[in-house]
Amino acid sequence: MFAKGCLYVVICSIGLLLLLENTVLSGLTQVPGSFGDAWLNNYFLEHSWQVISNRQYAGSLYSPIFFYPQSNVLALSENLFGTAPIYWLFRVFSKPNFAFILWFITNTILNFAATVFTLRRFRVRPILACLGGLLMAYAAQDAIRMSHAQLIPQFFTPLALYAIWRFIQQPSKRLLAIILGLTYWQVLSSIYLGWFLLFGIGITLLITPLVVPGTTTKIYRFIRQHWLFSSIAIAIWGGGLAVLLAPYLQAKSVVGARPYSEIILTLPQLSSWFLTPPFQNIWSPIFYILAPLLPQERIDEHILFLGMTVYVLAGWTAYVLLTKRATWLNPESRQLVTVTLGSAAILFLLSLSISSDGLSAWWFVYRFVPGASVIRAVTRISSLINIYLLIATLVMLDRRLAAKPMHRGLKAAFLAFLLCFATIEQSTGQLSRDIQAHQVAQQELSQLLKQNCQLAYYQFPPSAALGQLTATQTENLERFKIFPRNHPEVPTQLDWIAAQFLMMFAAIDVNIPVVNGHSGSTPEGLPHFNTTFDLPKMLNLIEQRSPQEIQQFCYITERWREDTLSTPSKPWSQNIIQSEHYTVQQISKTNPPS
């Protein structure tokens, strides 16, 4: 038992270093992910912490303090409620960035542990179970997905698939409750992954009666005998989902569903499954040449390469099943392998785009399956397909090794080679950002927001303004650089999304609502992440849409753009203050209503 525990710890540690090399070797000062979704997810976790810990917080559960005055803006993206308690635990004694790093690491460890546990419950030997945990939690695909941190918490999925299989074999009230709890918590942790899990379970339940005789009869008999318990349990589960998803339905009515033309860009193509990360992977020189064949605007979503280890094992498993050569498989194992491999194959075929204009069976899913119209990145179904494949292939391989006489040394050498090769081919570079990179700029803005700001907006320079700068002006901007400061392309290019997140974090730090924001969508009438509102337009927005009277509004610009400042008209007056990099127009109402 001790030896097995040591094996799990060693392989998990190797995987952690494999996926988060920069973060681990930096002493946890490099935050996983880029200045995109990873930072946004950090914000959502911090928002939930403020909701439960700060009675004076200006936001509410589904209304963070960005995109003012729009309410319910959390429903424009993931909420991460299911794993937020992990963040809260670390947030008690650490700052937001560090708590996010620990939250991220904890989720990857839980992914590994859940996969190992599931495979061990399927009686897969420890070394192969570790291989499965490695390929699920620390794969090269995860190195790309870490910029979308909402896709990391998936540890409920393998546990739910195991519970489903046991329920199929022998239905019970306990298993039904476990299945409902695990699926709900997966939705609560990541709506994307939760929806894919429910869709995958639906596929599994449809094909299982074709493979496992008597399935329909057993489930029908169980429901008939325990109809009251089943009805109450499913009603509670459905009610919980309704409460969780109601704000999302409301948001959908405001911003609309995803058009199928947008979804086409993220339908997996055959080449997507061979597209590797572009850097530091042994297969990149061979397979990254496929990148030009895929939609360039969403190329990162098409990096789905699961590894030749998985593909070879999947091909071998399918061959053995189809040729009926697996005489050494017992009936239960054969059924398990057939159902999981079949589920993976159906999900693969349903999501596959077979032409450049998006010809795919997914159109029917989009039209007729509840919730499918809000799933923008269909490529993300690859993580569920990967789990199905790992169960099918590793169960098959384990049974083959158990049945075939082989010298213990030779068998150990084969397993060691398999684990080493899989580890090497999954190794890739890590996307990360320095934990200190934005803190100076954020602190400067936070200090400005404390200067009697009731509401604020940061008008970052439009790209047109940058293009008009002379060489002399550009040289003089050395100490007034645009965020992110010291970025190699600044000041000739602005990272608009990073600038929005900068303002969002500065605002939540001092509990001041801001009009700035970035999420899955932008509410109508508010500035998009790469557009700006001048002062008159912003004041007009506040007067027309603010649900409360705003007496003190702060309009923030870069100091080098002082020539663009405009004077507000009555009933507004202004006072100008400056910091090292920013100018703040404090706009006050001169004749507030009595």
XYZ file of C-alpha atoms in Angstrom:
594
model
C 0.000 0.000 0.000
C 2.841 2.380 0.890
C 4.612 1.565 -2.392
C 1.454 2.312 -4.387
C 1.021 5.599 -2.560
C 4.598 6.574 -3.352
C 4.022 5.686 -7.012
C 0.945 7.923 -7.167
C 2.782 10.828 -5.524
C 5.827 10.499 -7.808
C 3.820 10.313 -11.053
C 1.535 13.146 -9.957
C 4.580 15.277 -9.107
C 6.138 14.529 -12.498
C 2.892 15.511 -14.194
C 2.661 18.704 -12.179
C 6.183 19.676 -13.215
C 5.397 18.641 -16.789
C 2.376 20.937 -17.034
C 3.392 23.780 -14.717
C 7.162 23.900 -15.103
C 7.383 27.700 -15.120
C 5.067 28.029 -12.143
C 6.765 25.373 -10.018
C 10.361 26.359 -10.799
C 9.614 30.053 -10.234
C 8.583 29.344 -6.668
C 4.915 29.922 -7.562
C 5.432 33.451 -8.881
C 4.427 32.584 -12.468
C 0.639 32.443 -12.804
C -0.659 29.666 -15.125
C -2.199 30.977 -18.317
C -2.023 34.243 -20.214
C -3.502 37.720 -19.760
C -6.776 36.344 -21.125
C -9.293 33.898 -19.680
C -6.948 32.785 -16.907
C -6.964 36.302 -15.460
C -10.726 36.541 -15.972
C -11.275 33.308 -14.036
C -9.075 34.646 -11.253
C -11.392 37.662 -11.145
C -14.525 35.501 -10.904
C -13.033 33.529 -8.025
C -12.069 36.755 -6.272
C -15.586 38.100 -6.851
C -17.105 35.073 -5.116
C -14.666 35.572 -2.225
C -15.758 39.187 -1.881
C -19.412 38.126 -1.878
C -18.935 35.788 1.088
C -16.310 37.748 3.032
C -16.991 41.457 2.495
C -20.313 42.818 3.755
C -19.574 46.177 2.124
C -18.950 44.665 -1.313
C -20.747 46.685 -3.989
C -21.502 43.606 -6.103
C -23.856 40.677 -5.645
C -23.606 36.980 -6.502
C -24.378 37.286 -10.226
C -23.476 40.969 -10.576
C -19.740 41.648 -10.221
C -18.691 45.303 -10.243
C -17.695 45.568 -13.902
C -19.742 46.417 -17.005
C -21.638 48.965 -14.882
C -24.608 49.550 -14.954
C -25.452 46.143 -16.475
C -26.535 43.576 -13.895
C -26.211 39.776 -14.052
C -22.917 39.982 -15.969
C -21.446 36.898 -14.281
C -23.837 34.886 -16.453
C -21.896 36.010 -19.534
C -19.222 33.473 -18.611
C -18.423 30.694 -16.129
C -19.053 31.202 -12.416
C -16.737 28.468 -10.988
C -18.967 28.073 -7.920
C -18.221 24.357 -7.618
C -14.515 24.783 -6.911
C -14.593 28.322 -5.513
C -14.339 26.976 -1.918
C -10.838 25.734 -2.779
C -9.901 29.302 -3.724
C -11.556 30.695 -0.594
C -9.479 28.373 1.566
C -6.234 29.697 0.094
C -7.534 33.264 -0.050
C -7.774 33.341 3.753
C -3.982 33.585 3.980
C -2.841 34.798 0.544
C -3.379 37.399 -2.164
C -5.652 36.795 -5.197
C -2.877 35.786 -7.623
C -1.261 33.329 -5.233
C -4.620 31.863 -4.192
C -5.391 31.339 -7.882
C -2.106 29.470 -8.421
C -2.878 27.165 -5.497
C -6.464 26.703 -6.732
C -5.135 25.743 -10.173
C -2.588 23.269 -8.806
C -5.156 21.696 -6.479
C -7.576 21.129 -9.350
C -4.954 19.373 -11.467
C -4.068 17.115 -8.531
C -7.754 16.307 -8.015
C -8.081 15.532 -11.749
C -5.182 13.097 -11.464
C -6.517 11.522 -8.270
C -10.062 11.110 -9.609
C -8.831 9.426 -12.796
C -6.506 7.089 -10.896
C -9.310 6.228 -8.466
C -11.733 5.510 -11.322
C -9.291 3.273 -13.179
C -8.387 1.424 -9.992
C -12.096 0.808 -9.360
C -12.181 -0.700 -12.846
C -9.380 -2.981 -11.590
C -6.644 -1.420 -13.725
C -3.169 -1.976 -12.253
C -1.576 1.022 -10.480
C 1.053 1.867 -13.111
C -1.564 2.030 -15.879
C -3.924 3.966 -13.621
C -1.110 6.491 -13.113
C -0.645 6.665 -16.872
C -4.342 7.461 -17.224
C -4.150 10.140 -14.547
C -1.135 11.679 -16.271
C -2.820 11.726 -19.691
C -6.001 13.218 -18.249
C -4.615 15.853 -15.877
C -1.212 16.815 -17.293
C -1.422 16.366 -21.063
C -0.065 18.764 -23.679
C -3.656 19.687 -24.453
C -3.962 20.987 -20.884
C -0.968 23.267 -21.469
C -3.121 25.104 -24.003
C -6.316 24.840 -21.960
C -4.713 26.447 -18.915
C -5.429 29.836 -20.468
C -9.077 28.778 -20.146
C -8.863 27.858 -16.482
C -12.604 27.133 -16.348
C -11.801 23.913 -18.235
C -9.400 22.599 -15.586
C -11.795 21.370 -12.824
C -12.949 18.069 -14.372
C -12.422 15.615 -11.536
C -16.158 14.953 -11.139
C -16.372 13.546 -14.686
C -14.427 10.251 -14.355
C -16.127 9.606 -11.010
C -19.541 10.172 -12.594
C -18.748 7.792 -15.475
C -17.732 5.104 -12.984
C -20.951 5.621 -11.009
C -22.998 5.402 -14.222
C -21.374 2.084 -15.100
C -22.084 0.650 -11.666
C -25.670 1.891 -11.874
C -26.080 0.159 -15.229
C -24.888 -3.081 -13.671
C -26.868 -2.844 -10.450
C -29.161 0.188 -9.995
C -29.493 1.503 -6.454
C -30.718 4.619 -4.672
C -27.211 5.339 -3.424
C -25.721 5.243 -6.924
C -28.509 7.418 -8.332
C -27.854 10.025 -5.642
C -24.107 9.897 -6.343
C -24.637 10.315 -10.092
C -26.951 13.282 -9.620
C -24.573 14.876 -7.123
C -21.476 14.426 -9.285
C -23.105 15.688 -12.484
C -24.562 18.697 -10.685
C -21.222 19.553 -9.119
C -19.491 19.270 -12.490
C -21.956 21.770 -13.946
C -21.416 23.947 -10.869
C -17.645 23.807 -11.414
C -17.650 24.340 -15.175
C -20.822 24.742 -17.196
C -18.992 23.756 -20.380
C -17.615 20.535 -18.927
C -20.865 19.822 -17.101
C -22.921 20.130 -20.266
C -20.528 17.876 -22.171
C -20.689 15.313 -19.344
C -24.499 15.247 -19.381
C -24.485 14.974 -23.172
C -21.931 12.155 -23.019
C -23.927 10.283 -20.367
C -26.969 10.564 -22.610
C -25.023 8.947 -25.457
C -23.746 6.225 -23.109
C -27.233 5.410 -21.851
C -28.518 5.181 -25.431
C -25.913 2.679 -26.618
C -25.578 0.608 -23.441
C -28.772 -1.458 -24.005
C -27.291 -2.531 -27.350
C -24.195 -3.872 -25.588
C -25.358 -4.920 -22.124
C -28.421 -7.201 -22.217
C -31.130 -6.426 -19.699
C -30.065 -2.823 -19.039
C -33.433 -1.303 -19.886
C -35.301 -3.888 -17.823
C -33.106 -3.364 -14.748
C -33.395 0.415 -14.864
C -37.156 0.270 -15.490
C -37.600 -2.137 -12.579
C -35.546 0.120 -10.311
C -37.560 3.222 -11.211
C -40.816 1.346 -10.725
C -39.791 0.046 -7.297
C -38.274 3.327 -6.124
C -40.352 5.818 -8.071
C -40.883 8.182 -5.138
C -37.194 8.396 -4.246
C -36.211 8.696 -7.919
C -38.773 11.427 -8.554
C -37.748 13.467 -5.519
C -34.018 13.071 -6.224
C -34.345 14.031 -9.882
C -36.656 16.937 -8.988
C -34.116 18.298 -6.483
C -31.336 17.875 -9.064
C -33.392 19.567 -11.773
C -34.418 22.358 -9.435
C -30.808 22.957 -8.501
C -29.843 23.185 -12.168
C -32.763 25.547 -12.830
C -31.663 27.888 -10.038
C -28.047 27.760 -11.225
C -28.819 28.300 -14.898
C -31.716 30.785 -14.631
C -29.378 33.814 -14.773
C -27.760 32.329 -17.885
C -31.123 32.000 -19.589
C -31.822 35.615 -18.681
C -28.446 36.670 -20.091
C -29.122 34.680 -23.257
C -32.339 36.638 -23.756
C -30.285 39.850 -23.555
C -27.193 39.010 -25.636
C -28.751 36.215 -27.736
C -27.670 32.649 -28.518
C -24.467 31.851 -30.350
C -25.143 31.822 -34.101
C -24.171 28.565 -35.785
C -21.831 30.535 -38.057
C -19.750 31.337 -34.954
C -19.817 27.738 -33.720
C -18.538 26.477 -37.094
C -15.170 28.060 -36.275
C -14.684 25.650 -33.358
C -16.061 22.437 -34.805
C -13.197 19.915 -34.667
C -11.790 18.863 -38.013
C -9.804 15.678 -38.505
C -6.584 17.685 -38.595
C -7.509 19.274 -35.239
C -6.896 15.942 -33.524
C -3.293 15.956 -34.763
C -2.549 19.623 -34.177
C 0.054 19.939 -31.424
C 1.071 22.973 -29.390
C 3.377 25.144 -31.519
C 6.271 25.040 -29.078
C 8.523 22.608 -27.213
C 6.692 19.395 -28.108
C 8.397 16.491 -29.890
C 5.550 16.253 -32.400
C 5.326 19.988 -33.188
C 7.765 19.916 -36.152
C 5.652 17.178 -37.743
C 2.068 18.084 -36.923
C 1.967 21.851 -36.406
C 2.204 22.257 -40.180
C -1.527 21.414 -40.107
C -2.289 24.790 -38.512
C -2.926 26.668 -41.815
C -5.724 24.199 -42.615
C -7.759 25.324 -39.603
C -9.633 28.563 -38.734
C -6.886 30.977 -37.757
C -9.092 33.179 -35.587
C -9.693 30.241 -33.216
C -6.561 28.190 -33.863
C -5.864 27.710 -30.156
C -9.190 25.890 -29.766
C -8.146 23.352 -32.411
C -5.054 22.056 -30.597
C -6.601 18.706 -29.630
C -3.666 16.310 -29.983
C -4.119 13.609 -27.329
C -0.799 11.899 -28.003
C 0.260 8.948 -30.115
C 0.049 6.762 -27.013
C -3.696 7.314 -26.800
C -4.220 7.022 -30.557
C -2.254 3.789 -30.924
C -3.972 2.214 -27.927
C -7.381 3.333 -29.211
C -6.694 1.892 -32.670
C -5.483 -1.377 -31.171
C -8.515 -1.585 -28.871
C -10.933 -0.999 -31.748
C -9.129 -3.587 -33.889
C -9.274 -6.233 -31.159
C -12.974 -5.609 -30.562
C -13.968 -5.555 -34.225
C -12.004 -8.687 -35.110
C -13.347 -10.459 -32.006
C -9.853 -11.535 -30.992
C -10.219 -10.563 -27.345
C -10.999 -14.075 -26.149
C -9.225 -13.211 -22.904
C -11.723 -10.442 -22.045
C -14.414 -11.406 -19.554
C -17.973 -10.317 -20.470
C -18.075 -7.358 -18.072
C -14.758 -5.932 -19.294
C -15.784 -6.413 -22.920
C -19.018 -4.537 -22.291
C -17.205 -1.730 -20.474
C -14.625 -1.312 -23.241
C -17.286 -1.438 -25.953
C -19.536 1.130 -24.269
C -16.775 3.624 -23.445
C -15.032 3.279 -26.810
C -18.394 3.515 -28.559
C -19.327 6.647 -26.606
C -16.018 8.260 -27.569
C -16.521 7.332 -31.230
C -20.054 8.751 -31.354
C -19.007 12.004 -29.679
C -16.111 12.251 -32.129
C -18.355 11.727 -35.161
C -21.123 14.035 -33.938
C -18.728 16.933 -33.406
C -16.571 16.385 -36.502
C -16.667 18.983 -39.272
C -16.132 17.329 -42.641
C -15.931 20.456 -44.790
C -14.571 23.981 -44.553
C -18.087 25.430 -44.399
C -18.924 23.493 -41.238
C -20.860 20.502 -42.570
C -21.339 18.456 -39.421
C -23.848 16.353 -37.516
C -23.404 18.897 -34.741
C -25.970 21.088 -36.501
C -28.667 18.700 -35.255
C -27.221 18.828 -31.748
C -27.175 22.635 -31.931
C -30.805 22.755 -33.027
C -32.414 20.090 -30.877
C -30.355 19.411 -27.726
C -31.102 21.788 -24.814
C -28.191 24.079 -24.018
C -26.183 23.280 -27.143
C -26.818 26.698 -28.690
C -24.692 28.418 -26.025
C -21.716 26.067 -26.467
C -19.355 28.170 -28.559
C -16.188 26.034 -28.473
C -17.262 22.525 -29.485
C -13.606 21.478 -29.648
C -13.615 21.378 -25.849
C -15.549 18.116 -26.008
C -12.130 16.547 -26.609
C -11.465 16.355 -22.868
C -14.508 14.100 -22.363
C -13.580 11.967 -25.376
C -10.106 11.625 -23.875
C -11.504 10.274 -20.586
C -13.700 7.738 -22.400
C -10.693 6.602 -24.449
C -8.470 6.266 -21.395
C -10.999 4.031 -19.651
C -11.505 1.844 -22.736
C -7.862 1.486 -23.752
C -6.316 1.048 -20.315
C -8.902 -1.525 -19.237
C -8.210 -3.423 -22.472
C -4.426 -3.199 -22.049
C -4.596 -4.242 -18.407
C -6.664 -7.321 -19.217
C -4.318 -8.246 -22.065
C -1.249 -8.022 -19.847
C -2.984 -10.102 -17.186
C -3.923 -12.823 -19.682
C -0.665 -13.044 -21.669
C 2.203 -14.964 -20.028
C 5.195 -12.626 -19.901
C 8.349 -12.450 -17.822
C 7.902 -9.966 -14.975
C 11.004 -8.046 -15.983
C 9.851 -7.759 -19.587
C 6.382 -6.647 -18.494
C 7.866 -4.056 -16.141
C 10.145 -2.788 -18.912
C 7.192 -2.443 -21.303
C 5.124 -0.512 -18.757
C 8.074 1.723 -17.874
C 8.678 2.459 -21.563
C 4.989 3.233 -22.118
C 4.890 5.619 -19.171
C 8.142 7.333 -20.154
C 7.166 7.718 -23.803
C 3.750 9.117 -22.893
C 5.381 11.561 -20.495
C 7.912 12.749 -23.069
C 5.374 13.232 -25.849
C 3.085 15.256 -23.579
C 5.877 17.608 -22.541
C 5.408 21.118 -23.891
C 5.992 24.746 -22.964
C 3.825 26.427 -20.358
C 1.892 29.614 -20.874
C 2.375 31.776 -17.808
C 2.576 35.373 -16.653
C 4.689 36.946 -13.952
C 2.695 37.479 -10.781
C 4.345 40.909 -10.450
C 3.745 41.970 -14.058
C 0.592 43.975 -13.463
C 0.673 44.736 -9.742
C 2.445 48.109 -9.978
C -0.008 49.422 -12.562
C -2.943 47.937 -10.644
C -1.841 49.555 -7.381
C -1.469 52.915 -9.105
C -5.008 52.712 -10.452
C -6.375 51.466 -7.134
C -4.917 54.501 -5.382
C -6.576 56.775 -7.928
C -9.935 55.065 -7.495
C -9.786 55.814 -3.778
C -9.873 59.551 -4.587
C -13.616 60.021 -4.072
C -14.658 57.838 -7.014
C -18.190 56.475 -6.887
C -17.846 55.025 -10.394
C -14.927 54.934 -12.826
C -13.967 54.306 -16.430
C -10.484 53.914 -17.913
C -10.295 55.157 -21.491
C -7.237 53.365 -22.794
C -5.726 54.784 -25.979
C -7.312 53.569 -29.213
C -4.985 51.988 -31.746
C -5.565 54.939 -34.062
C -3.981 57.246 -31.479
C -0.907 55.051 -31.296
C -0.571 55.003 -35.050
C -0.510 58.811 -35.198
C 2.454 59.200 -32.845
C 5.686 60.558 -34.266
C 9.007 58.885 -33.541
C 9.898 61.683 -31.100
C 6.592 61.357 -29.276
C 7.005 57.606 -29.068
C 10.478 58.002 -27.595
C 9.126 60.438 -25.002
C 6.554 57.865 -23.915
C 9.218 55.726 -22.264
C 8.001 56.546 -18.756
C 4.328 56.756 -19.726
C 3.985 53.367 -21.332
C 0.622 51.823 -21.910
C -0.289 48.752 -19.905
C 1.134 46.168 -19.679
C 4.191 48.241 -18.932
C 7.523 46.885 -20.189
C 5.647 44.725 -22.682
C 7.992 44.321 -25.692
C 5.430 45.725 -28.149
C 4.436 48.722 -26.038
C 3.868 51.532 -26.839
C 3.277 50.611 -30.494
C 0.545 48.154 -29.601
C -1.957 47.954 -26.762
C -3.152 44.745 -25.132
C -6.777 45.825 -24.833
C -8.024 42.773 -22.931
C -5.199 43.008 -20.402
C -6.026 46.685 -19.905
C -9.648 45.815 -19.145
C -8.631 43.165 -16.609
C -6.214 45.629 -15.031
C -9.074 48.044 -14.392
C -11.396 45.271 -13.188
C -8.871 44.059 -10.601
C -7.992 47.586 -9.485
C -11.705 48.233 -8.969
C -12.485 45.068 -7.029
C -9.444 45.758 -4.857
C -11.016 49.018 -3.613
C -14.689 48.051 -4.126
C -15.493 50.661 -6.789
C -17.778 49.757 -9.751
C -16.354 50.349 -13.232
C -17.820 50.563 -16.712
C -14.824 48.676 -18.097
C -15.041 44.929 -18.466
C -14.441 41.837 -20.521
C -16.264 38.500 -20.553
C -17.820 35.988 -22.930
C -19.994 38.759 -24.399
C -20.335 42.523 -24.103
C -23.736 43.923 -23.045
C -25.392 46.107 -25.639
C -24.647 49.784 -25.268
C -21.377 49.336 -23.363
C -17.896 49.764 -24.858
C -16.409 46.606 -26.331
C -12.977 45.610 -25.021
C -11.167 47.267 -27.953
C -13.341 50.389 -28.219
C -13.524 53.510 -26.078
C -16.163 56.039 -25.029
C -15.241 59.713 -24.809
C -16.325 61.712 -21.768
C -19.617 63.127 -23.159
C -20.710 59.691 -24.332
C -19.829 58.149 -20.980
C -21.741 60.809 -19.019
C -24.728 60.297 -21.289
C -24.580 56.542 -20.614
C -24.509 57.147 -16.853
C -27.422 59.585 -16.895
C -29.596 57.331 -19.040
C -28.865 53.887 -17.605
C -27.512 54.173 -14.064
C -29.996 52.695 -11.546
C -28.682 55.057 -8.858
C -27.661 58.686 -8.742
C -23.947 59.070 -9.513
C -22.477 62.125 -7.809
C -18.774 61.456 -8.387
C -17.471 59.847 -11.579
C -13.783 59.312 -12.391
C -12.698 59.338 -16.029
C -9.138 57.995 -16.350
C -6.794 58.462 -19.311
C -3.070 58.126 -19.978
C -1.085 61.264 -19.079
C 0.471 61.517 -22.527
C -3.030 62.017 -23.969
C -3.785 65.203 -22.003
C -4.524 67.040 -25.243
C -7.596 64.833 -25.724
C -9.269 65.874 -22.451
C -12.705 67.443 -22.808
C -14.615 69.623 -20.350
C -17.976 68.311 -19.111
C -21.086 70.445 -19.472
C -23.558 71.266 -16.717
C -24.676 69.861 -14.340
C -21.177 68.362 -14.180
C -17.967 70.022 -12.988
C -14.492 68.576 -12.879
C -11.303 68.423 -10.875
C -8.133 66.983 -12.417
C -5.590 64.916 -10.490
C -2.590 63.041 -11.819
C -0.402 60.117 -10.934
C 2.823 59.039 -12.601
C 1.060 57.532 -15.608
C -2.595 58.565 -15.438
C -4.807 61.628 -15.516
C -8.104 61.463 -13.629
C -10.984 63.792 -14.362
C -13.111 63.776 -11.219
C -16.538 64.656 -12.535
C -19.022 65.894 -9.917
C -22.612 67.043 -10.138
C -22.805 70.730 -9.280
C -26.507 70.754 -8.475
C -27.503 67.320 -7.185
C -31.226 66.920 -6.697
C -32.527 67.464 -3.177
